[in-house]
Amino acid sequence: MMDKFTEEISHFIGFFHISVENARAREAYNEFAFTKADVDVEKLPVHTSDFAAPFDLLGFEPDFGYRAPAPDHWYVLTKPVQSQSFSDARTFGHHIDGRVLPDTPNYGFNTPIDSVHYLYPTPEILAPGSVVNHFNQAISLSDDDYFSVGGHGLAFNPEPVGDAAVLEGFEEAAALSPLGDLERPGSSADMIGVIQTVIDQLEDVPADSDAVQINLSATSIDGIYVNGELVEEAPNLDDYHSFDKDESDGDDSAEDDSEGEEGADGESTNTWTQDDGTVAIEVSVEVHTGGNTLINNVVLQNFWTGATITIVAEDHVEVNAIVQINALWDTDAITSAVSDWTHDAATNEMFNIATFDHLDTSNGSEPGASGNDDYPAFWAVTEIHGDLMIVNWLEQIIFMSDDDVGILSSSGVTTSVIAGDNFGVNHASVFELGFSYDLIIIGGSIFDANIIHQMNVLFDNDYVGATADFQTSGEGSVSSSGNLLWNQARIGTIGDADRFDSLSQDQLGTLASFANGDGSISPDLMSDEAFAGLQGLRVLYISGDLINLQYIRQTNILGDSDQIALAMDAIAPNLDANWTIETGSNALLNNATIIDLDSVGKTYVGGEQYSQETLFQAELISGQPDFGNPDPDALVNEAILFLDDSMLAPDDHSTASDASCMPSDYDGHTGDGVNGMIGH
């Protein structure tokens, strides 16, 4: 009898030969058609032969009878006689009655008196490796510009602000934090030391001060806290800051045939033809020295390893902490010469937003209410000798200096100066998806820490002064604040403090068995309600410690102390110019999220169990520095000098004669951006 594979091959060979013969016949006939002649062909004798078909062909049979070869390793599952209908287990292998093979790997199983035996292939379980990531993202920018616009004939040379004051402010703000500078760990011992240091520092928080909004420490914290207050919903950043740049809409008074021309050195002249044929010019002066945006953003999701039940031989130490500090120095001095201008009433806004989430993985049912009486009767183990480390250490810092110095006058054109508007972003996204187990057995301790430390420091001490002869009849506006300091953090973990319990005698016996190398799991542990419905257990054994450390530190430091002088054009002064001065509107933003799903069920601890969650929020607003003189005009007139030596003659009676008489080639300030004389 021919099987169906031989039959298929025979058909294929037969069709192949037929195709070849047809091709040969076609070629021979075409060649013969042109050369045929009347030829008598003698008929050849026909020889016949016997034909036999020893195979009986079967009809079409859709079933595929192939079976994979047996694996190299097997384990034995022994079930009571009453459970002979264990048909679901066939997914694991073949059923062999009454047979127990020798050299079976040492996988534990329950052994009743009356039983039948099942032989199954050993499942392969992968062990997770240690994960240690160190991220260090840093941005440093110095954008200290000097600009001079208009034909005022003066140079403005105040004392540069420098970075020393900003760094001193940072030290003052950092002193509020309960956490000091933590050194990046390089070994498992260092990581445990860092976690213990954090615990000690959080337990020794300095006494509350006026700057501290909240200092909360408890076994578990739940909810959303905004500036020290528990709220139902967190603020939305989009309601306070837009990342879209404003588009210039032009002058609404311009006619349809208006046109603009870009002038040299950043100075533009907007002109249009009026009905009488004359050319009109939009006369204005606009300067923006702020508008900087600093962003640190981190999203860290850790699902590297976890289990329904975790057994710890020694201690379990857990700490979750969010530390947030906003510090602002915004002391401005505005000249009285612009007292009739519109002063932007936008105030500084500062937010510390912290969220603690504890995800509940239970289904709400009581123990024993699952209705499934089937419990696993075998297990497979993967082992890690030593410690398992899951560490993500992220540090982000942005240091920006935007201390601008400028002197402006209106010379009958449209002038626009942008000396700020810098943008710095640090971003990191980490997603670690690893392995899940039914049971994790740890021979040492668990050290689990999630820490977020955020700080914003802004120096926005501006002064806007005017020379003695400055005057204007046009409209004007000045804005020196409107800054946004934003810290937002979230820590999401599994379960609450009630997910811990002490070890039972059966669990202690299981730990001792694994420590001795036997690898036996007690029957009572196998019958835990959390394992109901499972046919077998996936087990991870760690002989050392499990260290889970997630650390994020974000820092924004911005110095935006601008010094602006308003002067009159010495050649063609224009009193009708419209003025717009903006020295604030900075945004310092920190956002960090840690989702740490390291345990999805109960944890049984043989030693001490320590849980601490801490929230620290502080807001520092300083009235310093004191410029030493409440009149910014005096500061301006002390810092200007004439560029034209003839204006310094004894008989000169210029209205700016109170300016310092310094050489015309004096260069008291060097800038990097706009840098130099603009508009001459």
XYZ file of C-alpha atoms in Angstrom:
680
model
C 0.000 0.000 0.000
C 1.405 3.355 -1.023
C 1.259 6.074 1.613
C 0.061 9.486 0.591
C 3.531 11.061 0.570
C 4.829 8.455 -1.922
C 1.667 8.928 -3.901
C 2.180 12.686 -4.126
C 5.806 12.225 -5.213
C 4.799 9.682 -7.848
C 2.222 12.038 -9.282
C 4.774 14.824 -9.382
C 7.354 12.669 -11.251
C 4.713 11.455 -13.707
C 3.542 14.953 -14.551
C 7.134 16.054 -14.954
C 7.891 13.324 -17.493
C 4.723 14.117 -19.435
C 5.690 17.778 -19.639
C 9.184 16.894 -20.865
C 7.857 14.536 -23.546
C 5.342 17.136 -24.758
C 8.124 19.671 -25.139
C 10.274 17.226 -27.083
C 7.407 16.270 -29.387
C 6.615 19.890 -30.157
C 10.226 20.641 -31.048
C 10.536 17.534 -33.272
C 7.279 18.201 -35.103
C 8.162 21.817 -35.933
C 11.461 20.710 -37.394
C 9.871 17.850 -39.370
C 7.075 20.039 -40.812
C 9.510 21.880 -43.111
C 11.431 18.831 -44.334
C 8.728 16.182 -44.691
C 8.842 13.969 -47.801
C 7.088 10.916 -49.111
C 9.033 8.186 -47.399
C 7.891 4.668 -46.819
C 8.471 3.832 -43.206
C 8.636 0.264 -42.186
C 6.497 -0.536 -39.217
C 8.490 -1.721 -36.254
C 7.330 -4.652 -34.197
C 5.528 -3.799 -30.950
C 6.978 -5.338 -27.804
C 4.764 -5.541 -24.750
C 5.793 -6.049 -21.121
C 4.022 -7.032 -17.942
C 2.953 -4.110 -15.629
C 2.388 -4.510 -11.878
C 1.278 -2.000 -9.171
C 2.144 -3.471 -5.755
C 0.769 -0.438 -3.782
C -2.868 0.152 -2.860
C -3.527 3.890 -3.106
C -5.644 5.476 -0.393
C -8.063 8.308 -0.787
C -7.506 11.914 0.401
C -6.785 12.097 4.130
C -6.485 15.650 5.583
C -4.945 14.595 8.906
C -1.209 15.116 9.370
C 0.345 12.303 11.317
C 3.782 13.851 12.081
C 4.918 13.802 15.700
C 7.845 15.807 17.067
C 10.740 13.831 18.558
C 10.869 13.468 22.333
C 12.786 16.136 24.297
C 16.016 15.377 26.098
C 14.663 16.106 29.616
C 11.450 14.983 31.278
C 9.779 15.363 34.609
C 7.210 13.103 36.251
C 3.830 14.347 37.399
C 2.018 12.027 39.797
C -1.745 12.515 40.179
C -4.274 10.684 42.383
C -6.322 7.933 40.774
C -9.441 10.034 41.174
C -7.915 12.565 38.773
C -7.408 10.250 35.799
C -9.405 12.691 33.687
C -6.403 15.054 33.701
C -6.862 15.657 29.995
C -5.886 19.353 30.143
C -2.325 18.344 30.991
C -1.856 16.820 27.548
C -0.723 20.233 26.404
C 2.477 19.516 28.333
C 3.271 16.134 26.744
C 2.247 12.479 26.529
C 0.386 10.357 29.010
C 2.132 7.151 30.147
C 0.324 4.996 32.709
C 2.230 3.255 35.458
C 5.670 4.350 34.299
C 8.302 6.302 36.199
C 11.542 6.838 34.334
C 14.920 6.741 36.049
C 17.276 9.750 35.838
C 14.309 12.111 36.121
C 15.403 15.680 37.036
C 14.750 16.620 40.646
C 11.427 18.433 40.241
C 9.177 18.188 43.271
C 5.731 16.690 43.191
C 3.041 15.575 45.598
C 2.969 11.766 45.983
C -0.356 10.214 47.043
C -0.620 6.529 47.890
C -2.827 5.495 44.980
C -1.717 7.306 41.906
C -0.994 7.194 38.237
C 2.055 8.788 36.669
C 2.328 11.241 33.799
C 5.508 11.997 31.892
C 5.986 15.589 30.649
C 8.847 17.574 29.094
C 10.682 20.005 31.346
C 9.622 23.652 30.694
C 12.491 26.012 30.000
C 12.575 29.156 32.176
C 14.901 32.057 31.519
C 16.594 33.871 34.385
C 16.643 37.696 34.382
C 20.009 39.390 34.333
C 20.957 42.444 36.355
C 20.145 45.822 34.799
C 22.184 48.896 35.744
C 21.732 52.129 33.776
C 23.442 55.433 34.524
C 22.177 58.519 32.687
C 23.762 61.949 33.009
C 22.202 64.685 30.861
C 23.549 68.217 31.218
C 23.016 71.475 29.322
C 25.050 74.614 29.945
C 24.361 77.840 28.049
C 25.682 81.370 28.448
C 23.690 83.944 26.496
C 24.795 87.207 28.118
C 24.083 89.715 25.347
C 24.987 93.383 24.968
C 23.018 95.530 22.555
C 22.821 99.224 21.733
C 20.039 100.520 19.494
C 19.462 104.042 18.188
C 21.471 107.214 17.718
C 21.781 108.091 21.400
C 25.584 108.398 21.272
C 25.997 106.572 24.583
C 27.430 103.331 25.878
C 25.895 101.447 28.794
C 28.418 99.696 31.017
C 26.899 98.529 34.298
C 28.592 96.026 36.554
C 28.036 92.533 35.041
C 25.769 90.309 37.093
C 27.837 87.133 36.784
C 26.977 83.620 37.941
C 28.208 83.844 41.521
C 24.897 85.158 42.873
C 22.933 82.446 41.060
C 25.131 79.700 42.462
C 24.786 81.134 45.954
C 21.020 81.073 45.502
C 21.216 77.457 44.411
C 23.158 76.552 47.539
C 20.541 78.291 49.660
C 17.735 76.379 47.945
C 19.605 73.073 48.140
C 19.998 73.549 51.889
C 16.217 73.151 52.209
C 16.304 69.635 50.765
C 16.371 66.716 53.195
C 18.494 64.789 50.674
C 22.108 65.662 50.115
C 24.279 64.895 47.134
C 24.228 61.150 46.568
C 27.227 59.535 44.943
C 26.523 57.277 42.020
C 26.853 53.676 43.275
C 29.176 51.233 41.581
C 28.489 47.957 43.388
C 25.669 46.181 45.168
C 27.120 47.251 48.513
C 27.186 50.883 47.340
C 23.562 50.639 46.216
C 22.453 49.302 49.576
C 24.475 52.099 51.198
C 22.693 54.738 49.094
C 19.271 53.388 50.100
C 20.250 53.374 53.771
C 21.621 56.916 53.467
C 18.344 58.123 51.970
C 16.417 56.510 54.834
C 18.652 58.162 57.432
C 18.408 61.584 55.781
C 14.623 61.418 55.432
C 14.295 60.506 59.101
C 16.429 63.518 60.030
C 14.602 66.231 58.080
C 15.402 69.802 59.219
C 12.808 71.647 61.250
C 9.932 73.144 59.315
C 10.388 76.690 58.073
C 8.279 79.218 56.244
C 9.586 77.821 52.960
C 8.363 74.262 53.619
C 4.916 73.602 52.188
C 4.646 70.007 53.361
C 6.850 67.481 55.089
C 4.916 64.227 55.197
C 6.313 60.836 56.108
C 4.228 57.675 56.546
C 4.153 53.974 55.838
C 1.997 54.740 52.800
C 0.951 57.975 51.075
C -1.862 58.093 48.559
C -3.211 60.902 46.437
C -2.203 64.107 44.670
C -0.526 66.935 46.536
C -0.184 70.424 45.054
C 1.899 72.945 46.964
C 1.364 71.014 50.173
C -2.378 70.496 49.776
C -4.226 67.258 48.993
C -6.369 67.764 45.872
C -8.659 65.689 43.690
C -7.041 66.553 40.356
C -3.604 67.750 39.335
C -3.196 71.015 37.390
C -2.640 70.782 33.648
C 0.567 72.325 32.320
C -1.179 73.368 29.095
C -3.310 75.764 31.139
C -0.228 77.654 32.296
C 2.296 77.374 29.491
C 2.196 77.001 25.738
C 5.082 75.657 23.728
C 3.774 77.219 20.507
C 5.546 80.383 19.487
C 3.367 83.407 18.976
C 3.117 84.443 15.366
C 3.431 88.068 14.454
C 0.179 89.404 13.060
C 1.566 92.734 11.897
C -0.031 96.147 12.373
C -3.797 96.159 12.015
C -3.686 99.794 10.890
C -1.666 98.994 7.797
C -3.338 99.183 4.418
C -3.639 96.250 2.034
C -0.633 97.473 0.073
C 1.576 97.681 3.161
C 4.987 96.129 2.994
C 7.811 95.574 5.432
C 11.533 95.750 4.834
C 14.130 94.130 7.038
C 16.783 96.576 8.146
C 20.398 95.837 8.963
C 21.541 94.382 12.283
C 18.114 93.162 13.275
C 16.402 96.540 12.854
C 13.328 96.490 10.616
C 11.328 99.301 9.054
C 7.627 98.708 8.542
C 6.386 101.158 5.912
C 3.255 101.646 3.830
C 1.958 104.182 1.336
C -0.842 106.427 2.562
C -3.722 107.872 0.515
C -1.867 111.155 -0.035
C 1.133 109.315 -1.485
C 3.382 109.810 1.506
C 5.208 106.937 3.151
C 4.271 106.172 6.743
C 6.578 104.354 9.125
C 5.541 102.347 12.161
C 7.763 103.754 14.864
C 8.260 101.375 17.788
C 10.861 99.808 20.026
C 10.387 96.223 21.216
C 12.830 94.245 23.339
C 12.552 90.740 24.777
C 15.310 89.596 27.106
C 13.478 86.734 28.833
C 11.204 83.989 27.501
C 13.658 81.154 28.247
C 12.354 77.590 28.605
C 14.186 74.853 30.521
C 12.728 71.327 30.534
C 13.796 68.118 32.260
C 11.572 65.144 31.485
C 11.888 61.480 32.527
C 9.514 58.534 32.191
C 10.790 55.347 33.835
C 8.759 52.140 33.709
C 10.224 49.107 35.437
C 8.603 45.716 34.909
C 11.872 43.785 34.929
C 10.860 40.988 37.284
C 7.950 40.229 39.574
C 5.919 37.391 41.032
C 2.531 36.575 42.476
C 4.184 35.462 45.723
C 7.618 36.537 46.959
C 9.407 34.836 49.870
C 12.285 36.715 51.511
C 14.541 34.970 53.998
C 15.858 38.169 55.601
C 14.702 41.839 55.516
C 12.474 43.804 53.182
C 13.323 47.519 52.979
C 11.169 49.840 50.889
C 11.385 53.622 50.544
C 9.557 55.943 48.134
C 10.365 59.654 48.241
C 9.494 62.810 46.292
C 11.420 66.002 47.077
C 10.419 69.206 45.252
C 11.828 72.719 45.695
C 11.081 75.938 43.798
C 13.276 78.965 44.513
C 12.759 82.407 42.985
C 14.597 85.708 43.207
C 12.581 88.381 41.370
C 13.397 91.878 42.576
C 12.788 94.428 39.815
C 13.384 98.157 39.650
C 11.466 100.075 36.956
C 12.062 103.731 36.135
C 9.390 106.278 37.010
C 9.761 107.659 33.487
C 7.481 104.868 32.293
C 4.936 105.213 35.073
C 2.175 105.856 32.529
C 3.012 102.656 30.634
C 0.997 99.503 30.996
C 2.572 97.204 33.529
C 1.911 93.537 32.877
C 0.159 92.233 35.960
C 1.182 88.621 35.228
C 2.554 87.206 38.442
C 5.038 84.448 38.994
C 3.487 80.999 39.321
C 5.132 78.139 41.174
C 3.838 74.565 41.377
C 4.998 71.517 43.288
C 2.826 68.579 42.185
C 3.356 65.080 43.604
C 1.335 61.894 43.085
C 1.625 58.575 44.920
C -0.219 55.647 43.309
C -0.615 52.131 44.661
C -2.074 49.801 42.087
C -4.415 47.188 43.523
C -3.944 43.886 41.681
C -6.480 41.888 43.685
C -9.774 40.943 42.072
C -11.758 41.807 45.168
C -12.589 38.188 46.025
C -11.984 36.597 49.406
C -9.379 33.845 49.801
C -10.744 30.489 48.778
C -13.509 32.042 46.701
C -12.018 31.307 43.312
C -14.009 28.117 42.912
C -11.019 26.337 41.336
C -9.772 23.364 43.343
C -6.909 22.522 40.985
C -3.491 23.439 42.325
C -0.084 22.980 40.707
C 1.633 19.643 41.292
C 5.025 20.432 39.730
C 7.396 23.338 39.360
C 10.379 24.428 37.311
C 13.156 26.537 38.775
C 15.696 28.996 37.406
C 18.420 30.166 39.752
C 20.622 33.243 40.207
C 23.750 32.800 42.300
C 24.432 36.087 44.081
C 22.558 39.386 43.850
C 20.027 40.577 41.295
C 20.273 44.347 40.649
C 17.682 46.499 38.892
C 19.080 50.029 38.926
C 18.274 53.169 36.935
C 20.188 56.284 37.982
C 19.194 59.408 36.040
C 20.548 62.918 36.592
C 19.431 65.899 34.519
C 20.680 69.460 34.944
C 20.289 72.638 32.909
C 22.343 75.715 33.777
C 21.566 78.798 31.741
C 22.810 82.362 32.019
C 20.873 85.054 30.157
C 21.987 88.263 31.844
C 21.487 90.868 29.118
C 22.621 94.508 29.045
C 21.150 96.962 26.574
C 20.537 100.620 25.857
C 17.781 101.723 23.477
C 16.430 104.852 21.870
C 13.857 105.478 19.187
C 15.217 106.829 15.913
C 12.007 106.807 13.906
C 12.009 103.152 12.772
C 10.589 99.845 13.895
C 13.090 98.199 16.209
C 12.861 94.663 17.569
C 15.492 93.020 19.765
C 15.235 89.449 21.031
C 18.063 88.642 23.433
C 16.486 85.658 25.194
C 14.007 83.006 24.048
C 16.445 80.147 24.635
C 15.189 76.567 24.773
C 16.884 73.654 26.563
C 15.480 70.127 26.906
C 16.725 66.982 28.624
C 14.565 63.945 27.941
C 14.877 60.267 28.861
C 12.410 57.410 28.510
C 13.215 53.992 29.971
C 10.936 50.974 29.592
C 12.204 47.713 31.047
C 9.998 44.707 30.338
C 11.495 41.453 31.575
C 10.189 38.291 33.212
C 7.256 37.306 35.392
C 7.158 34.332 37.732
C 4.643 32.629 39.949
C 7.036 32.421 42.870
C 10.258 34.258 43.712
C 12.393 32.886 46.545
C 15.138 35.161 47.878
C 17.829 33.845 50.155
C 18.926 37.340 51.240
C 17.033 40.652 51.531
C 15.064 42.996 49.292
C 16.096 46.652 49.024
C 13.515 48.644 47.072
C 13.769 52.423 46.565
C 12.097 54.942 44.231
C 13.415 58.492 44.631
C 12.574 61.679 42.716
C 14.411 64.912 43.549
C 13.396 68.091 41.673
C 14.618 71.670 41.989
C 14.063 74.929 40.080
C 16.186 78.017 40.814
C 15.475 81.299 38.997
C 17.225 84.666 39.326
C 15.149 87.307 37.535
C 16.334 90.538 39.144
C 15.821 93.155 36.442
C 16.129 96.888 36.399
C 14.935 99.260 33.714
C 16.226 102.813 34.041
C 16.276 105.958 31.910
C 18.661 108.803 31.198
C 17.803 112.189 32.626
C 16.423 113.505 29.317
C 14.339 110.455 28.378
C 10.728 111.147 27.483
C 8.045 109.630 25.302
C 4.421 110.331 24.442
C 3.718 107.009 22.730
C 2.114 103.970 24.243
C 4.275 101.557 26.167
C 4.195 98.367 28.179
C 6.683 96.737 30.496
C 6.663 93.207 31.908
C 9.328 91.930 34.262
C 7.703 88.871 35.875
C 5.262 86.226 34.620
C 7.659 83.336 35.280
C 6.567 79.714 35.731
C 8.351 77.220 37.997
C 6.871 73.722 37.685
C 7.817 70.493 39.472
C 5.642 67.448 38.767
C 6.431 63.927 39.959
C 4.634 60.605 40.192
C 5.581 57.310 41.820
C 3.380 54.330 41.028
C 3.911 51.001 42.789
C 2.032 47.759 43.362
C -0.085 47.179 46.440
C -0.029 48.820 49.835
C 1.652 48.182 53.155
C -0.821 45.386 53.919
C 0.657 43.166 51.200
C 3.368 42.003 53.621
C 3.207 39.069 56.018
C 5.566 36.916 58.050
C 6.900 33.557 56.927
C 5.074 30.358 57.805
C 6.798 27.130 58.830
C 6.179 25.635 55.388
C 7.747 28.679 53.729
C 10.727 28.480 56.084
C 11.111 24.847 55.118
C 11.020 25.755 51.437
C 13.714 28.402 51.962
C 15.899 25.889 53.786
C 15.400 23.340 51.023
C 16.519 25.793 48.318
C 19.448 26.972 50.423
C 20.598 23.347 50.752
C 20.262 22.764 47.018
C 17.306 20.373 47.236
C 14.809 22.743 45.645
C 11.692 21.288 47.256
C 8.492 23.296 47.697
C 6.205 22.380 50.570
C 2.723 21.038 49.743
C 1.030 23.826 51.716
C 2.821 26.455 49.641
C 1.833 24.684 46.442
C -1.793 24.855 47.649
C -1.727 28.611 48.180
C -4.893 30.275 46.887
C -2.777 32.527 44.644
C -1.752 29.438 42.639
C -5.260 28.034 42.139
C -5.869 26.948 38.570
C -2.184 26.677 37.656
C -0.854 23.371 36.351
C 2.755 24.186 37.203
C 4.831 26.922 38.867
C 7.508 29.100 37.327
C 9.999 29.711 40.131
C 12.946 32.122 40.401
C 15.478 31.516 43.155
C 17.965 34.274 44.094
C 20.583 33.161 46.566
C 21.642 36.741 47.424
C 19.824 40.084 47.614
C 17.336 41.712 45.274
C 18.238 45.406 44.852
C 15.736 47.625 43.062
C 16.878 51.267 42.966
C 15.203 53.902 40.772
C 16.671 57.403 41.239
C 15.845 60.586 39.318
C 17.341 63.992 40.033
C 16.305 67.032 37.980
C 17.700 70.554 38.373
C 17.014 73.780 36.480
C 19.112 76.875 37.207
C 18.505 80.105 35.308
C 20.049 83.533 35.749
C 17.988 86.123 33.850
C 18.917 89.391 35.513
C 18.645 92.025 32.779
C 19.759 95.650 32.833
C 18.028 97.965 30.372
C 18.639 101.690 29.818
C 16.214 103.953 27.941
C 17.754 106.942 26.192
C 16.856 109.703 23.734
C 18.047 109.702 20.157
C 20.625 112.497 19.819
C 20.016 112.989 16.069
C 16.295 112.663 15.411
C 14.417 111.909 18.641
C 10.929 110.529 18.195
C 8.519 110.967 21.086
C 5.611 109.125 19.465
C 7.246 105.690 19.411
C 5.477 102.745 21.012
C 7.575 100.787 23.486
C 7.373 97.143 24.579
C 9.796 95.772 27.153
C 9.671 92.208 28.448
C 12.346 90.843 30.777
C 10.549 87.874 32.392
C 8.196 85.118 31.138
C 10.656 82.287 31.781
C 9.549 78.677 32.283
C 11.476 76.127 34.365
C 9.830 72.713 34.093
C 10.638 69.364 35.731
C 8.544 66.271 35.081
C 9.349 62.762 36.318
C 7.392 59.505 36.472
C 8.419 56.177 38.002
C 6.167 53.152 37.510
C 7.722 50.294 39.486
C 5.806 47.010 39.298
C 8.166 44.721 41.169
C 5.597 42.621 43.031
C 2.067 41.767 41.981
C 0.920 39.935 45.086
C 1.892 39.005 48.643
C 5.391 39.238 50.072
C 6.414 37.081 53.025
C 9.352 38.350 55.064
C 11.522 36.384 57.465
C 13.362 39.379 58.958
C 12.337 43.003 59.483
C 9.943 44.756 57.154
C 10.474 48.525 56.728
C 8.259 50.766 54.580
C 8.525 54.532 54.344
C 7.072 57.063 51.927
C 8.076 60.715 52.134
C 6.807 63.864 50.452
C 8.737 67.104 50.844
C 7.693 70.299 49.058
C 9.239 73.730 49.593
C 8.936 77.163 48.004
C 11.561 79.848 48.517
C 10.834 83.442 47.405
C 13.528 85.964 48.193
C 13.447 89.753 48.087
C 17.181 89.923 47.581
C 19.327 91.345 46.193
C 18.961 94.968 47.173
C 20.317 97.136 44.376
C 21.442 99.674 46.972
C 19.464 102.483 45.355
C 15.693 102.430 44.883
C 15.972 104.708 41.842
C 17.015 102.725 38.749
C 17.615 105.979 36.855
C 20.521 106.746 39.149
C 21.987 103.339 38.420
C 21.666 103.926 34.688
C 23.209 107.387 34.707
C 26.154 106.134 36.724
C 26.828 103.430 34.138
C 26.570 105.347 30.842
C 29.252 107.244 28.985
C 29.483 109.337 25.861
C 30.763 107.838 22.642
C 31.542 111.211 21.062
C 34.517 112.945 22.703
C 33.222 116.372 21.582
C 30.193 115.857 23.821
C 32.540 115.729 26.804
C 33.935 119.287 26.283
C 33.699 121.662 29.324
C 31.240 123.955 27.522
C 28.956 121.071 26.636
C 25.553 121.467 28.243
C 24.061 118.174 27.223
C 21.153 117.002 29.303
C 23.128 113.857 29.991
C 26.065 115.794 31.484
C 25.796 113.753 34.662
C 27.132 110.705 32.827
C 30.522 109.381 33.760
C 33.377 110.826 31.707
C 35.185 107.753 30.488
C 37.303 107.160 27.378
C 35.333 106.394 24.248
C 37.236 103.177 23.669
C 36.268 101.795 27.083
C 34.758 98.356 26.846
C 33.359 97.395 30.201
C 31.134 94.531 28.994
C 31.631 91.843 26.442
C 28.680 89.960 25.086
C 28.125 86.871 22.988
C 24.894 86.926 20.932
C 23.722 90.281 19.716
C 27.060 91.818 20.910
C 27.962 95.197 19.577
C 26.330 98.343 18.312
C 22.981 97.841 16.622
C 21.222 100.532 14.661
C 24.128 102.877 13.842
